[in-house]
């Protein structure tokens, strides 16, 4: 069995839905070489993205925690000083 026999292909719209971006963004990812795609014959040929390519893209762009040098992650309730109308600081409760 070849790789094509076992691979599933997704439409641009399906990939956009998974990544929660526009289909235009998916097109840019393909143009940049970040996503692999195949295109049917003709100027309006359909574009399909192998599922393995989407998995590779997600794995390559997944970060674990915060990158070094970017500071500590924000804490709950740590939004900084609360300012009222006119920019004055409200007293702490």
mmCIF file of C-alpha atoms in Angstrom:
data_model
loop_
_atom_site.group_PDB
_atom_site.id
_atom_site.type_symbol
_atom_site.label_atom_id
_atom_site.label_comp_id
_atom_site.label_asym_id
_atom_site.label_seq_id
_atom_site.Cartn_x
_atom_site.Cartn_y
_atom_site.Cartn_z
ATOM 1 C CA UNK A 1 0.000 0.000 0.000
ATOM 2 C CA UNK A 2 1.414 3.416 -0.964
ATOM 3 C CA UNK A 3 1.338 6.590 1.076
ATOM 4 C CA UNK A 4 -1.462 7.970 -1.114
ATOM 5 C CA UNK A 5 -3.608 4.972 -0.256
ATOM 6 C CA UNK A 6 -3.576 5.856 3.429
ATOM 7 C CA UNK A 7 -3.414 9.675 3.367
ATOM 8 C CA UNK A 8 -6.517 11.797 3.654
ATOM 9 C CA UNK A 9 -6.791 15.090 1.782
ATOM 10 C CA UNK A 10 -8.514 18.206 3.107
ATOM 11 C CA UNK A 11 -9.943 21.223 1.324
ATOM 12 C CA UNK A 12 -8.594 24.700 1.957
ATOM 13 C CA UNK A 13 -11.810 25.524 3.812
ATOM 14 C CA UNK A 14 -11.445 22.462 6.077
ATOM 15 C CA UNK A 15 -7.861 23.406 6.962
ATOM 16 C CA UNK A 16 -8.944 27.005 7.600
ATOM 17 C CA UNK A 17 -11.620 25.700 9.977
ATOM 18 C CA UNK A 18 -9.160 23.543 11.912
ATOM 19 C CA UNK A 19 -6.625 26.378 12.250
ATOM 20 C CA UNK A 20 -9.360 29.004 12.765
ATOM 21 C CA UNK A 21 -7.941 31.281 10.088
ATOM 22 C CA UNK A 22 -9.269 32.485 6.736
ATOM 23 C CA UNK A 23 -8.897 30.471 3.562
ATOM 24 C CA UNK A 24 -6.690 33.314 2.306
ATOM 25 C CA UNK A 25 -4.301 32.653 5.193
ATOM 26 C CA UNK A 26 -4.169 28.969 4.249
ATOM 27 C CA UNK A 27 -3.279 30.066 0.715
ATOM 28 C CA UNK A 28 -0.431 32.177 2.099
ATOM 29 C CA UNK A 29 0.828 29.210 4.156
ATOM 30 C CA UNK A 30 0.858 27.117 0.989
ATOM 31 C CA UNK A 31 2.633 29.869 -1.004
ATOM 32 C CA UNK A 32 5.261 30.145 1.758
ATOM 33 C CA UNK A 33 5.832 26.397 1.721
ATOM 34 C CA UNK A 34 4.609 25.924 5.293
ATOM 35 C CA UNK A 35 1.796 23.643 4.081
ATOM 36 C CA UNK A 36 2.107 21.066 1.335
ATOM 37 C CA UNK A 37 -0.691 21.029 -1.236
ATOM 38 C CA UNK A 38 -1.679 19.508 -4.543
ATOM 39 C CA UNK A 39 -3.617 21.317 -7.243
ATOM 40 C CA UNK A 40 -5.848 19.910 -9.944
ATOM 41 C CA UNK A 41 -5.356 20.713 -13.626
ATOM 42 C CA UNK A 42 -6.317 24.081 -15.045
ATOM 43 C CA UNK A 43 -6.277 27.592 -13.640
ATOM 44 C CA UNK A 44 -9.210 26.851 -11.330
ATOM 45 C CA UNK A 45 -8.106 23.381 -10.258
ATOM 46 C CA UNK A 46 -9.078 22.357 -6.758
ATOM 47 C CA UNK A 47 -6.438 22.484 -4.020
ATOM 48 C CA UNK A 48 -6.088 19.692 -1.472
ATOM 49 C CA UNK A 49 -3.849 19.540 1.584
ATOM 50 C CA UNK A 50 -2.641 16.165 2.858
ATOM 51 C CA UNK A 51 -3.668 15.571 6.462
ATOM 52 C CA UNK A 52 -0.062 14.644 7.299
ATOM 53 C CA UNK A 53 1.007 18.125 6.108
ATOM 54 C CA UNK A 54 -1.522 19.779 8.432
ATOM 55 C CA UNK A 55 -0.281 17.633 11.332
ATOM 56 C CA UNK A 56 3.332 18.593 10.539
ATOM 57 C CA UNK A 57 2.382 22.291 10.363
ATOM 58 C CA UNK A 58 0.633 22.159 13.737
ATOM 59 C CA UNK A 59 3.527 20.293 15.346
ATOM 60 C CA UNK A 60 6.095 22.729 13.924
ATOM 61 C CA UNK A 61 4.132 25.750 15.192
ATOM 62 C CA UNK A 62 3.144 24.480 18.626
ATOM 63 C CA UNK A 63 4.892 26.126 21.539
ATOM 64 C CA UNK A 64 5.180 24.607 24.984
ATOM 65 C CA UNK A 65 4.752 27.293 27.618
ATOM 66 C CA UNK A 66 6.303 30.666 27.075
ATOM 67 C CA UNK A 67 9.444 31.143 25.049
ATOM 68 C CA UNK A 68 12.566 32.016 27.021
ATOM 69 C CA UNK A 69 13.138 35.737 27.385
ATOM 70 C CA UNK A 70 9.488 36.654 26.909
ATOM 71 C CA UNK A 71 8.790 37.115 30.618
ATOM 72 C CA UNK A 72 6.550 35.246 32.971
ATOM 73 C CA UNK A 73 3.077 34.236 31.865
ATOM 74 C CA UNK A 74 0.309 36.581 32.995
ATOM 75 C CA UNK A 75 -1.364 35.646 36.269
ATOM 76 C CA UNK A 76 -5.060 35.744 36.965
ATOM 77 C CA UNK A 77 -5.984 39.158 38.356
ATOM 78 C CA UNK A 78 -2.678 40.694 37.242
ATOM 79 C CA UNK A 79 -4.118 43.210 34.790
ATOM 80 C CA UNK A 80 -2.185 46.158 36.200
ATOM 81 C CA UNK A 81 -3.635 49.267 37.765
ATOM 82 C CA UNK A 82 -7.286 49.957 37.122
ATOM 83 C CA UNK A 83 -7.868 53.468 35.877
ATOM 84 C CA UNK A 84 -11.139 55.311 36.136
ATOM 85 C CA UNK A 85 -12.513 57.985 33.852
ATOM 86 C CA UNK A 86 -9.921 60.683 33.251
ATOM 87 C CA UNK A 87 -7.017 58.271 33.858
ATOM 88 C CA UNK A 88 -6.915 58.535 37.658
ATOM 89 C CA UNK A 89 -6.102 55.373 39.575
ATOM 90 C CA UNK A 90 -8.910 53.889 41.586
ATOM 91 C CA UNK A 91 -8.019 53.021 45.154
ATOM 92 C CA UNK A 92 -7.253 49.365 45.872
ATOM 93 C CA UNK A 93 -10.161 47.632 47.624
#
